[in-house]
Each structure stands twice: as C-alpha cells, then as structure tokens.
GROMACS .gro file of C-alpha atoms in nm:
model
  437
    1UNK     CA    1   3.054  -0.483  10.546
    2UNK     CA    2   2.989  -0.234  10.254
    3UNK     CA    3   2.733  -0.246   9.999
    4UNK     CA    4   2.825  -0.141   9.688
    5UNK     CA    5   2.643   0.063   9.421
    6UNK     CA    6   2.694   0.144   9.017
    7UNK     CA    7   2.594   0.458   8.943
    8UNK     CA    8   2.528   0.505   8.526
    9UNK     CA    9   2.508   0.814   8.478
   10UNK     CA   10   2.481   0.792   8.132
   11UNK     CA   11   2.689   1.066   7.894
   12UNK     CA   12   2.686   1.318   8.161
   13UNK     CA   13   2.955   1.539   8.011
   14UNK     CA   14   3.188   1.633   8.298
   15UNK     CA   15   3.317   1.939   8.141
   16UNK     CA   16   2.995   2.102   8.110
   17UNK     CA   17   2.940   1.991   8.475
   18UNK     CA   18   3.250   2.166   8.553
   19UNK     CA   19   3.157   2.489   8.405
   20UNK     CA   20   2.882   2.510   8.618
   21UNK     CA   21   3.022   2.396   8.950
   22UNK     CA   22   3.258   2.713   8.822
   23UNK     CA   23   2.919   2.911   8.844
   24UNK     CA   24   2.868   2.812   9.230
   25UNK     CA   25   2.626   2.510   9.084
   26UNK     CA   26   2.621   2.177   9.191
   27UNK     CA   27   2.728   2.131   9.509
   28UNK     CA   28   2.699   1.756   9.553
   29UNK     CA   29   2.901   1.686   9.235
   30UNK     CA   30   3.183   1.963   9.392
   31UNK     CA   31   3.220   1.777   9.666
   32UNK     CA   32   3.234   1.440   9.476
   33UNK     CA   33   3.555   1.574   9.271
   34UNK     CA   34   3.702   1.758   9.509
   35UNK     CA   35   3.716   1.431   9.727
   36UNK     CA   36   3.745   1.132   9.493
   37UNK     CA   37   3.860   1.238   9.153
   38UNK     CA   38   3.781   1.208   8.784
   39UNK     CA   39   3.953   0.900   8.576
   40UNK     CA   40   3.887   0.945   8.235
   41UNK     CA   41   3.708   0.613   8.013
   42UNK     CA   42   3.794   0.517   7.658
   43UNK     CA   43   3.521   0.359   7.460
   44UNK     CA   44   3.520   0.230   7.092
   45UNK     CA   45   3.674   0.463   6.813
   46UNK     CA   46   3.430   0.349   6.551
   47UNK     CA   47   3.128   0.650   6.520
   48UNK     CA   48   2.868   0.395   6.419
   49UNK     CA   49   3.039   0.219   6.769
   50UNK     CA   50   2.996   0.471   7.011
   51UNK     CA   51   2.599   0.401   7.113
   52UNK     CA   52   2.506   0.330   7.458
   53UNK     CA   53   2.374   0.004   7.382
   54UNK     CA   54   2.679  -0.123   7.265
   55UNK     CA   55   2.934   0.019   7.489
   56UNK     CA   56   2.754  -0.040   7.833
   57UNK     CA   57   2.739  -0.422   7.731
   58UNK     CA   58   3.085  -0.385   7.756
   59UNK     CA   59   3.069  -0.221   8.102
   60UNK     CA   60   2.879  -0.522   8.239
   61UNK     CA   61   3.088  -0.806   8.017
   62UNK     CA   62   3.436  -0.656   8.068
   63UNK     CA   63   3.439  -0.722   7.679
   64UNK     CA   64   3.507  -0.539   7.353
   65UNK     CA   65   3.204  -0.528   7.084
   66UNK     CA   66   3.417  -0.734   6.897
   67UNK     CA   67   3.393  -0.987   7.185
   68UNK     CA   68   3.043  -0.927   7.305
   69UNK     CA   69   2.927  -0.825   6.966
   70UNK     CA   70   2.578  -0.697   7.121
   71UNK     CA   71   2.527  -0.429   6.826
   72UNK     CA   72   2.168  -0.308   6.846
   73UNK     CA   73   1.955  -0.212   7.144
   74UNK     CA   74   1.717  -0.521   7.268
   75UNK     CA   75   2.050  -0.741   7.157
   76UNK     CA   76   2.173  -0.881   7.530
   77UNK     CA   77   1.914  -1.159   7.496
   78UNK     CA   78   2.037  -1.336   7.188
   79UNK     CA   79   2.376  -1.389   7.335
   80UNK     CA   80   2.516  -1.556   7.673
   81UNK     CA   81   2.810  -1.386   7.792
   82UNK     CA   82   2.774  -1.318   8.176
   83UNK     CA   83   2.699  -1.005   8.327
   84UNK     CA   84   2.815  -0.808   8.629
   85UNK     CA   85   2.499  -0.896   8.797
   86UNK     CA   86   2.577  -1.288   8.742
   87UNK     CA   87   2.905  -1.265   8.784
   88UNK     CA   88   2.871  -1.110   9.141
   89UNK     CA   89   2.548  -1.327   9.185
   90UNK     CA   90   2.782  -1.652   9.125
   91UNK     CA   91   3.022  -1.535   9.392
   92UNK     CA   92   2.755  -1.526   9.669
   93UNK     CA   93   2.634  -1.142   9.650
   94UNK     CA   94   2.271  -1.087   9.627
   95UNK     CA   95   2.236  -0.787   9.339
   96UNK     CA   96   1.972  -0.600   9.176
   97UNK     CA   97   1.926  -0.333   8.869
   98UNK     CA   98   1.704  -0.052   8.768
   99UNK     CA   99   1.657  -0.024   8.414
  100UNK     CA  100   2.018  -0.101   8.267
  101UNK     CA  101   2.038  -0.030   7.907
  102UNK     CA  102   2.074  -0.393   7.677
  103UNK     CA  103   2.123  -0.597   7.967
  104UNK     CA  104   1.931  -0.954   8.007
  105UNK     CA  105   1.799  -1.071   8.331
  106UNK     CA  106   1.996  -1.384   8.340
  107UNK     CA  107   1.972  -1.360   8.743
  108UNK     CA  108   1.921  -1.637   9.001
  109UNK     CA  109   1.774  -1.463   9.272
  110UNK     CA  110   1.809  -1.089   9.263
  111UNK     CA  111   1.682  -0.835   9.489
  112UNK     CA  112   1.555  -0.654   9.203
  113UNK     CA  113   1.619  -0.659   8.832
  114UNK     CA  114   1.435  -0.366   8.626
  115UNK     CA  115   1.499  -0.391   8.281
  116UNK     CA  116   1.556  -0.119   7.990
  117UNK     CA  117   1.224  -0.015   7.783
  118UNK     CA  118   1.354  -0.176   7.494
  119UNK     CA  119   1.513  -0.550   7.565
  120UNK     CA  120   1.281  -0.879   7.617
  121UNK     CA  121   1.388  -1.015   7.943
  122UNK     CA  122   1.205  -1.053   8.253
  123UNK     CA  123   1.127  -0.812   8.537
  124UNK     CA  124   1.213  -0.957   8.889
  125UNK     CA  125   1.032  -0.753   9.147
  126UNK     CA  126   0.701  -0.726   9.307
  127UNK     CA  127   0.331  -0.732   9.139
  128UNK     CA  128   0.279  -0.366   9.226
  129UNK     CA  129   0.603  -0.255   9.118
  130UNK     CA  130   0.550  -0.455   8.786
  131UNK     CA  131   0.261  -0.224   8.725
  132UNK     CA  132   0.481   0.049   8.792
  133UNK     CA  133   0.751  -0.059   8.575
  134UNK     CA  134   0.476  -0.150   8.279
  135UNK     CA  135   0.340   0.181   8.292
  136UNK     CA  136   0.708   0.375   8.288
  137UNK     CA  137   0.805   0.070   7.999
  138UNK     CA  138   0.542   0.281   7.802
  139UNK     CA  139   0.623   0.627   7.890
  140UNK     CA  140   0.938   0.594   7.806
  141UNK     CA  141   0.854   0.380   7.447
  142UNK     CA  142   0.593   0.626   7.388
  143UNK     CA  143   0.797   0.960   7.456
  144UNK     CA  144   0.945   1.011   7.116
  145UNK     CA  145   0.562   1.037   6.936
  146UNK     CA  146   0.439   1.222   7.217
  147UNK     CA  147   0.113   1.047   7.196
  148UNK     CA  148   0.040   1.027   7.591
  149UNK     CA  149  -0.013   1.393   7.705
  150UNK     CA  150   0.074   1.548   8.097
  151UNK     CA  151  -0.200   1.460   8.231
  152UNK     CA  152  -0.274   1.126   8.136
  153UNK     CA  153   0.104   1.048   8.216
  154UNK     CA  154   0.067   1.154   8.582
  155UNK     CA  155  -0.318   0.995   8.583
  156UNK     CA  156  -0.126   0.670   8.536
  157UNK     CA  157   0.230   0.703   8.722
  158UNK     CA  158   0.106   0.899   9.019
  159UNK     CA  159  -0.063   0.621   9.232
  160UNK     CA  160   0.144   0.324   9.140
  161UNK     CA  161   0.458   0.591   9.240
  162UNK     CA  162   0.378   0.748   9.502
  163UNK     CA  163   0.452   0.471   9.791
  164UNK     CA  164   0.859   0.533   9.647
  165UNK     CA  165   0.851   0.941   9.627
  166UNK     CA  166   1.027   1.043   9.905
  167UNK     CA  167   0.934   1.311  10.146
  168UNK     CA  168   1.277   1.484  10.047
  169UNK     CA  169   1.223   1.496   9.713
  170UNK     CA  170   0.829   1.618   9.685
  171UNK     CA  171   0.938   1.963   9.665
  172UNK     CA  172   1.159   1.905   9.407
  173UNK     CA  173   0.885   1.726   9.199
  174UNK     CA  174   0.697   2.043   9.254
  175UNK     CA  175   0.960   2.291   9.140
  176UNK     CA  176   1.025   2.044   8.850
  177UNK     CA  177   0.600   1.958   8.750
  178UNK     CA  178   0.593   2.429   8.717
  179UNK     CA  179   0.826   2.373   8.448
  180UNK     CA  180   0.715   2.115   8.249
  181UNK     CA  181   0.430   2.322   8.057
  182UNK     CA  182   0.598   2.335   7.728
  183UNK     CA  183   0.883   2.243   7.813
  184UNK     CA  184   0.857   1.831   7.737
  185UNK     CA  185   1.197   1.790   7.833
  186UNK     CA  186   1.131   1.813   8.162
  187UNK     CA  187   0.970   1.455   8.201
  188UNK     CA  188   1.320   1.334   8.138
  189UNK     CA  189   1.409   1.505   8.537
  190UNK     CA  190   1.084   1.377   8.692
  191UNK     CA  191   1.122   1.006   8.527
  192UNK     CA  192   1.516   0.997   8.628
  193UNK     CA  193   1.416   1.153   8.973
  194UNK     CA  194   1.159   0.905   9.039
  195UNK     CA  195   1.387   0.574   8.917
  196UNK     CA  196   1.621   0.707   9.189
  197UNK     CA  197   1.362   0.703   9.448
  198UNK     CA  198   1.244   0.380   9.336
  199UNK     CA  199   1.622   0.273   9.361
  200UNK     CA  200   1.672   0.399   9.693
  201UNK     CA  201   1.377   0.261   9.825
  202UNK     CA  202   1.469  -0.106   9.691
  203UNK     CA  203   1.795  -0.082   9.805
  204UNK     CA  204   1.686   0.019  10.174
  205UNK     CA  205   1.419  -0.229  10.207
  206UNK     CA  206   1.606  -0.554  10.045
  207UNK     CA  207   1.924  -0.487  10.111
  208UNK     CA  208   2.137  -0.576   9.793
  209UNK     CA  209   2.530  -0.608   9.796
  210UNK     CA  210   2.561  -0.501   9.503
  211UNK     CA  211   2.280  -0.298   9.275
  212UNK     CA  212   2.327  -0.089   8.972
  213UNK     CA  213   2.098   0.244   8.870
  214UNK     CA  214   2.128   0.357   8.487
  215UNK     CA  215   1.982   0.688   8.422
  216UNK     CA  216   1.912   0.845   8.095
  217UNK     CA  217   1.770   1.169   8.116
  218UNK     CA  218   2.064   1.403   8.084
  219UNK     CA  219   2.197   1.223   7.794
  220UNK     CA  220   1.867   1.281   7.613
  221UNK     CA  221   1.880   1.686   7.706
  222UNK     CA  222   2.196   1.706   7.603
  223UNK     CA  223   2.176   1.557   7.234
  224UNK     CA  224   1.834   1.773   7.224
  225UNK     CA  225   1.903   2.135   7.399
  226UNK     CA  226   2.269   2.153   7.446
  227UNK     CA  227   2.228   2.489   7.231
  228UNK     CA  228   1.984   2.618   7.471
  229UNK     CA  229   2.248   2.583   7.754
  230UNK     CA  230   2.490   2.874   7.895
  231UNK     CA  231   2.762   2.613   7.860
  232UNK     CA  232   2.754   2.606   7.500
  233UNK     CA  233   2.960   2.862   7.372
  234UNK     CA  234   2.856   2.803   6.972
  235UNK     CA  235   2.720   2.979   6.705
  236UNK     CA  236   2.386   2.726   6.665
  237UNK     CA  237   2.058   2.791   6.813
  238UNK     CA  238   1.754   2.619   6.809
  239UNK     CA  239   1.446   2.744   6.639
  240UNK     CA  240   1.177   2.857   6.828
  241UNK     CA  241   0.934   2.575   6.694
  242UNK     CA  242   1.150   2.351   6.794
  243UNK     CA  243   1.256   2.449   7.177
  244UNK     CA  244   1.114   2.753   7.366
  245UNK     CA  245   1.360   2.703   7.688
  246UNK     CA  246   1.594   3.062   7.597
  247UNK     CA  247   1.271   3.231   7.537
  248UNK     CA  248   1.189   3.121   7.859
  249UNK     CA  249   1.557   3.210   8.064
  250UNK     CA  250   1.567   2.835   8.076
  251UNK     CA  251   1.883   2.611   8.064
  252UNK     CA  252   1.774   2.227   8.028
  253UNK     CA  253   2.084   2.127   8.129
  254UNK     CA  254   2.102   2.277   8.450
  255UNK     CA  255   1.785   2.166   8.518
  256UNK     CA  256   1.892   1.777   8.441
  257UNK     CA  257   2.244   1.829   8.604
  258UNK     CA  258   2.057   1.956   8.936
  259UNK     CA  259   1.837   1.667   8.906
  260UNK     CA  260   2.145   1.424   8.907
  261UNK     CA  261   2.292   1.666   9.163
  262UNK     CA  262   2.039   1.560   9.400
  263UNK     CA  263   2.028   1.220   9.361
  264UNK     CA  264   2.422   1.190   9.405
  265UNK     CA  265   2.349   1.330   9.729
  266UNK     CA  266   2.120   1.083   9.859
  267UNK     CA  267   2.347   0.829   9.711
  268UNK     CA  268   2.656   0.903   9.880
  269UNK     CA  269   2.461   0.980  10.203
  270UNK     CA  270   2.376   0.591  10.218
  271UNK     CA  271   2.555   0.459  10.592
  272UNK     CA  272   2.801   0.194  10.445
  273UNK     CA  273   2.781   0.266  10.076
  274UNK     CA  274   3.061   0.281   9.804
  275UNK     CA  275   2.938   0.447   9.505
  276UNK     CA  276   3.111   0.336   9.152
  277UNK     CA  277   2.984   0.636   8.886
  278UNK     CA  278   3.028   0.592   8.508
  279UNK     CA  279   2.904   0.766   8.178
  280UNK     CA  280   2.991   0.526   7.943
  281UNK     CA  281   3.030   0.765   7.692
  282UNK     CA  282   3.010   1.131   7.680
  283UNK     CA  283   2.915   1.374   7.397
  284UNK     CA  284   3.077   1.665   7.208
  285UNK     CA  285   2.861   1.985   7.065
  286UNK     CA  286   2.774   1.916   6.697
  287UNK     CA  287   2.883   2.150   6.401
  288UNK     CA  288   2.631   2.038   6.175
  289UNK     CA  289   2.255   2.012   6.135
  290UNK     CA  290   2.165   1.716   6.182
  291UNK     CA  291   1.777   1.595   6.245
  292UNK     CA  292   1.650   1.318   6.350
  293UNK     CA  293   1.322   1.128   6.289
  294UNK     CA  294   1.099   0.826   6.439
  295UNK     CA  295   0.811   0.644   6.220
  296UNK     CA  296   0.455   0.837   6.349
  297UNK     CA  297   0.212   0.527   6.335
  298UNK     CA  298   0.514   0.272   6.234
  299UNK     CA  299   0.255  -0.014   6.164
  300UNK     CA  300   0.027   0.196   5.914
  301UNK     CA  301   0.323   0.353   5.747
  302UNK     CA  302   0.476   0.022   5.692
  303UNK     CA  303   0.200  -0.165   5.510
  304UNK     CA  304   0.161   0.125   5.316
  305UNK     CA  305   0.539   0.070   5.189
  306UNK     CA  306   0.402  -0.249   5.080
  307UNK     CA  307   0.473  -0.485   5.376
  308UNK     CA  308   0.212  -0.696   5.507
  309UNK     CA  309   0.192  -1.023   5.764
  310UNK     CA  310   0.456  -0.846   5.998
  311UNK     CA  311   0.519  -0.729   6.359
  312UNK     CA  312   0.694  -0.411   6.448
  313UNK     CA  313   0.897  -0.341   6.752
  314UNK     CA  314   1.007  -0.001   6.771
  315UNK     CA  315   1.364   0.105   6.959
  316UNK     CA  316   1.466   0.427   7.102
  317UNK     CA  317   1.537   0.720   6.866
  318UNK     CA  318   1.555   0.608   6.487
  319UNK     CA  319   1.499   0.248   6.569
  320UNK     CA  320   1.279  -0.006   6.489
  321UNK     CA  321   1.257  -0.421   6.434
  322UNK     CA  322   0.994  -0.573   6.193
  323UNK     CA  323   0.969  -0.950   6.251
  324UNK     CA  324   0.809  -1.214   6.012
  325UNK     CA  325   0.725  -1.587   5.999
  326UNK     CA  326   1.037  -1.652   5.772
  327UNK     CA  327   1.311  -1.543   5.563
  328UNK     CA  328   1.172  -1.544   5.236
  329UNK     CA  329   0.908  -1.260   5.389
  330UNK     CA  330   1.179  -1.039   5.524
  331UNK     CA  331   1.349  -1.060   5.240
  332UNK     CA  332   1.043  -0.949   5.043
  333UNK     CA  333   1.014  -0.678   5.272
  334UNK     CA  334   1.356  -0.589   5.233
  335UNK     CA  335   1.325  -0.494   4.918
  336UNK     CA  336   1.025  -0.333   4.932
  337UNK     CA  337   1.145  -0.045   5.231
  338UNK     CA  338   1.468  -0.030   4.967
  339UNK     CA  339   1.248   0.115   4.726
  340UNK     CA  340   1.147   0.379   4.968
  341UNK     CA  341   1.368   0.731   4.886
  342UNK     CA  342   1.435   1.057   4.993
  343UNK     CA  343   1.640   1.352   4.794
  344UNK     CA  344   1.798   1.001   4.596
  345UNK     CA  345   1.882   0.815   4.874
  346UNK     CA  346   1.732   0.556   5.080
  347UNK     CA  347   1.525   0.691   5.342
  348UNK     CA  348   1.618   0.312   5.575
  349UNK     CA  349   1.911   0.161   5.668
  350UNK     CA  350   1.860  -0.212   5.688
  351UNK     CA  351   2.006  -0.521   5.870
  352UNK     CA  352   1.829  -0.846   5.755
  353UNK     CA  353   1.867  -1.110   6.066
  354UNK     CA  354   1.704  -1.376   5.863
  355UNK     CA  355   1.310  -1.329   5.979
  356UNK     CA  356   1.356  -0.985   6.078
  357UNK     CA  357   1.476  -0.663   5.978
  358UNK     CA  358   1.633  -0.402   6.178
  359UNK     CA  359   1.624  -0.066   6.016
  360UNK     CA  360   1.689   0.267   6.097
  361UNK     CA  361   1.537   0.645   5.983
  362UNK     CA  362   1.834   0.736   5.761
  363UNK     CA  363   1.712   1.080   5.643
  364UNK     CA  364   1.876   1.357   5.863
  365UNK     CA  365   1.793   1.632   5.678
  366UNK     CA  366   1.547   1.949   5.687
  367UNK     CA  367   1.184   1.850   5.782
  368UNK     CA  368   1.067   1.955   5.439
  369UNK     CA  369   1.262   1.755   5.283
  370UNK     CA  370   1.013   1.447   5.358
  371UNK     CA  371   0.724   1.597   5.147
  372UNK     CA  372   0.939   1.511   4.839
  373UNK     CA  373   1.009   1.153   4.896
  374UNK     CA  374   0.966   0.825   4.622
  375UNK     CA  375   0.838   0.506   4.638
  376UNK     CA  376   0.905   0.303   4.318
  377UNK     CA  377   1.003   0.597   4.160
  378UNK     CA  378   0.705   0.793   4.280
  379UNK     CA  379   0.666   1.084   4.422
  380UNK     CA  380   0.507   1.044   4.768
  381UNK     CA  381   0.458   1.295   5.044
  382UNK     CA  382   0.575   1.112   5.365
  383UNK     CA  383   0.575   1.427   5.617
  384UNK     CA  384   0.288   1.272   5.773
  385UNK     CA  385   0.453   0.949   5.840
  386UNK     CA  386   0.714   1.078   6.102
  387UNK     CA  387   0.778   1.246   6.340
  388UNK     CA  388   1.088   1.465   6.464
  389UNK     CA  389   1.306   1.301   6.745
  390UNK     CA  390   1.527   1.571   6.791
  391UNK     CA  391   1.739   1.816   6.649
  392UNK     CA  392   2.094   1.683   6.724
  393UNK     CA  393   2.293   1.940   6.940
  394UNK     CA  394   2.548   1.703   7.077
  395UNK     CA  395   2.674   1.393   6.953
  396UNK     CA  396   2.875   1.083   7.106
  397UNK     CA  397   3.235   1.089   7.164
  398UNK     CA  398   3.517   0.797   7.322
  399UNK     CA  399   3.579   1.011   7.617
  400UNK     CA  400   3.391   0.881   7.912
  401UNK     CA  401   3.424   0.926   8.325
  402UNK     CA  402   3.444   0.739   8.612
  403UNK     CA  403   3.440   0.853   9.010
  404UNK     CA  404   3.504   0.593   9.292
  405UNK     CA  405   3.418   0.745   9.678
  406UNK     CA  406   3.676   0.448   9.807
  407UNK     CA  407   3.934   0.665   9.634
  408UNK     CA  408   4.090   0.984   9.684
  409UNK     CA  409   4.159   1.261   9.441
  410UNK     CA  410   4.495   1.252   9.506
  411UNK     CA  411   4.540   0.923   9.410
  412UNK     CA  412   4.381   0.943   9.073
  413UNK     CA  413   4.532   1.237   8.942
  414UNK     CA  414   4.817   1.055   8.767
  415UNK     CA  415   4.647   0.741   8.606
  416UNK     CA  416   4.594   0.705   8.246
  417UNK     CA  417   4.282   0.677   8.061
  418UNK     CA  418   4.059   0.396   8.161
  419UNK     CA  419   3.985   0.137   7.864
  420UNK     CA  420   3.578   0.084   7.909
  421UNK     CA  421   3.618  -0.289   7.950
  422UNK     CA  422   3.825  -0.201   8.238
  423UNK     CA  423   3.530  -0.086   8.446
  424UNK     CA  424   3.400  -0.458   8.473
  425UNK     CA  425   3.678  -0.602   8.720
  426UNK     CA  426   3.693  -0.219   8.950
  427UNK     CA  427   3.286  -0.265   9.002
  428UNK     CA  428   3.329  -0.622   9.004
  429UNK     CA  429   3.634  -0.578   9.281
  430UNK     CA  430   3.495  -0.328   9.472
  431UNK     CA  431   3.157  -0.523   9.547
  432UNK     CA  432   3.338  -0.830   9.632
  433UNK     CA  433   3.621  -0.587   9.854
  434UNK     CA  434   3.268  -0.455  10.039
  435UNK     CA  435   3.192  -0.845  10.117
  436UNK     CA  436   3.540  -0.909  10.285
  437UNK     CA  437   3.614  -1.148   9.948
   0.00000   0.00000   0.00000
C-alpha cells in the first residue's frame, strides 16, 4: 500500500526555481525534475480571478469558480460542494490537512484537519496542538501590522513547537533565526518550516492515506522581494525603507526556495509515499508600482468613518469583513465607507452580503498619498490609519505547475497544459491507486 500526499506549494514560480538549480541550487527540486517532470496548470483568465482562495477551491472541488463560486477568502463555509478530503474520506481513506487555504472541515473522522488563518471551520486534532495552531492562527493574522515583535513570537510558539521540530531541521532553524533581524521576511521560512515538521510528524504518528500540506511562505516573498532577488532581471528596486535584503547580499527568494528545498526532501524520503505537488497559480514580475495597504487598528478606524454597532474580521492582505445585526445597518455602513476618498476615488471596494460587508483597501498608490484623503468632502489625514502590506513585485498569473513522483519525466514531456480543475480526479486517483481501489 502507498500513502499518498498533496503537496501545495503555493505560487512557487518554477522558472525562477530553474534559474537557480542553473546556479548549482536546489538540489532536492533537481532531482524532482530531472526524475518526474513538470506539467504545466491553467487557472482562471479573469485578473480579479486569479487569487489563491478562489482557484485552490477549485483544486479540492474539481470545479470552475463559476461552479464552486467560493469568491473571497473565509468563503468554503457558506457553500457545500465536497472536498478532496470528503471525497476520499467517503471512499474509505482516512485523510488529514495542514492549513489549506478556503477549505471547510466538513470531515468525518480525519487524522488531522488544520485549517487556514482566515476560514471559520473547526480544527480536528489534539488539545496541545490546538494551542499550537491558536497561537500560529494569530501569527499569521497578526503578521501584516506587525504588532507581535521576535521575541514575543518565539516566547509563545517555542514550547507548544518544539515536541514537532525535528532534530534534522534545528540547524536549519538556527541558520534561518541569524537572519531574521531585520529582515521580517524571514518568519515566512521558519513558519513554513515548522508546518512541515508539524506535517511530518502527524503523518508518521497517525498514519493518513491521504493528507494534504499548503504552504504559503514563498508566495508571500515573492509578491514582496522578487526585486531583491538575482533572478529578477528588471529595472525596479526596492527602496531601502522598505527592504534592506541587497544591502545585506541577501536574496529572499533563495532563502524561501531552500526552505521548500528541504522540506521536498523529507517528503519524498517518506518509505511508501507518492507525492502530488501543485502551485495553483504562479506569478509574473510586475511593471508597475503598485502598493498595497491593510487597516492599522481596523476597529478604531472604522467607527471613526462613522460606523458603529459592528464586528470586524480582517482577511489576508487588503481584506477585511464587517458584520452587523441586519441589512438596513450594513447598508448604512455602506454608504458611509463610500464617502471615504483618496486622490477622487474611493479609498474601499465593497461587496454588501446583506448583514455584512466585504471590502477591500483600494488605494495602491504612493504612501503619501493617504495624508490627503476626504471624508464627506473633507480633507482628512488617514496615514495613520494603515499600514503598508507590501510593495507589489510580482503579481498572479494562469500558469501554474504540477510534479507527480509516480511519473516519469519522460512521460510528461508531451502532454498539454493541465486545466486546474483537472488536478481534483489525478490527487483523487492517485490516493485511491495507493489503496489498491
């Protein structure tokens, strides 16, 4: 029998892992493509389409968005379709799942089921690793504002973590904890390192058939410091206030891609394992400035827009959903956050669900830019009010990658790009394959 695992890798650009496998990098992923092969994944064409959370719903679903029509992260719960894990659950496989992005724990009996930061379904695991997973919930909710310093980070993660940090990996979470002074980035290895660990040690000790581990770390390097890295060959650099890594001779990608690097080679080391990887998506350097920003104190900056009696719920990036007790409030509120301007145009895109609004941080402009904002036609100095996510260096494109270690390169030299829904029945066919089904 053969276990099977999905490895999400999510938006790891294989051409900028090529160029430095070129550059004698990388070893694990060398081996993986001289072996196995790279098919090539079409997502959605749409731009305002091609986000994670609405294209890996379509992974697990084997359907379109306009099938699924999950559109916004923390989605999966309002709607029933079945997932991968269900599906495979229904056909007798025990499964489990660390931290896949706008999935709901719909589950019978898993192994494990982590979920994303952002979506309201339940956790099935342990008590201590529910203290774990709390405490990494807010890390990873809390990363954009900063507000949690190094410290106080490792003060909380380090004893509830340690009994799943391998031996093997301690000195990497040495050569990775050297770098991480100035250099915030670098939390993005250590989390995705750790959620490996965690994964491997779940998968050893319960003994899933089929288990899936999303990682999001490289994604998140590459939209922020692709113009710090020696495989961008642009004109664009970031400032220095915004990213020290070239002062420093560092390249954040490397850093994340030798991250993954190890954890693909404790994956595919696993005695009786078949290893499915996917990026979903992938991402293409970006030729314009583009900046991105994330309410500071969302609930303080809201009521003073004018809103009151509400709850906020913010999302990753630009993100956020305000809920209240009934329409005729949100719609109230609605108009009140339309009011709210920046160089003539509204500073929040807004979707009214009825009793609650889910809006995003439209401005992408120059940080400056925010000191000159109105509010019912008045001027208002909003700098204070947020905060800067990122400057965009890379942004999403339809291409997308898939690897299969049951396969050989040979055999996938010649087949045709992959349509993402497509990925559901391979996964789905190779765990049941691994089960004699």
């Amino acid at each position: 029998m053969t276990r099977t695992v999905s490895l999400e890798f999510n938006e790891v650009n294989f051409d900028w892992i090529e160029f430095y496998i070129r550059r004698g990098e990388l070893p694990a992923f060398r081996r993986l493509l001289d072996r196995h092969g790279l098919v090539h994944t079409e997502a959605e064409r749409s731009d305002e389409q091609l986000e994670p959370w609405i294209q890996w719903p379509t992974v697990h679903t084997g359907k379109t968005l306009a099938e699924h029509r999950v559109f916004r992260l923390g989605d999966a719960v309002e709607h029933g379709h079945e997932q991968i894990w269900e599906y495979l659950e229904r056909q007798g496989l025990r499964v489990g799942a660390i931290l896949p992005i706008n999935a709901a724990n719909r589950c019978e009996a898993p192994a494990f089921f982590l979920p994303d930061a952002w979506t309201d379904t339940a956790a099935s695991c342990t008590p201590h690793m529910r203290r774990l997973f709390a405490t990494i919930r807010d890390m990873v909710q809390e990363n954009a504002a900063d507000r949690r310093g190094l410290i106080a980070t490792i003060s909380a993660l380090l004893p509830l973590a340690a009994p799943y940090m391998s031996l093997r990996s301690m000195p990497y979470y040495l050569r990775l904890a050297r770098l991480v002074r100035g250099n915030r980035w670098v939390r993005a290895a250590i989390l995705d390192r750790l959620l490996a660990d965690i994964f491997l040690s779940l998968f050893r000790k319960t003994r899933p058939d089929f288990a899936s581990l999303f990682l999001n770390g490289a994604a998140h390097v590459q939209h922020h410091h692709l113009f710090d890295a020696a495989c961008y060959d642009g004109d664009h650099r970031n400032p220095t206030w915004y990213s020290g890594a070239s002062a420093r001779s560092l390249d954040p990608l490397l850093v994340l891609y030798r991250t993954y690097d190890s954890i693909l080679s404790d994956l595919v080391r696993l005695p009786d394992t078949r290893v499915l990887l996917s990026t979903g998506l992938s991402q293409r350097r970006n030729e314009r400035q583009q900046f991105q920003y994330r309410l500071r104190h969302a609930e303080q900056a809201l009521r003073s827009f004018g809103l009151s009696d509400f709850a906020v719920h913010m999302r990753m990036s630009r993100d956020f959903l305000i809920s209240f007790a009934d329409a005729a409030a949100a719609a109230r509120a609605e108009a009140r956050l339309a009011a709210v301007a920046c160089k003539g145009k509204p500073l929040f895109s807004i979707d009214n669900r009825g009793t609650s609004l889910f809006c995003m941080v439209d401005y992408q402009e120059a940080p400056e830019g925010l000191a000159h904002c109105a509010l019912d036609g008045v001027s208002v100095d909003l700098s204070a009010d947020f905060v800067l996510v990122s400057i965009e260096n890379a942004v999403h494109r339809t291409l997308g990658y898939h690897v299969d270690t049951a396969l050989r390169a040979d055999d996938v030299r010649s087949l045709p790009p992959l349509p993402l829904a497509g990925l559901f029945d391979r996964i789905a066919e190779a765990a049941l394959a691994g089960r004699g089904m």
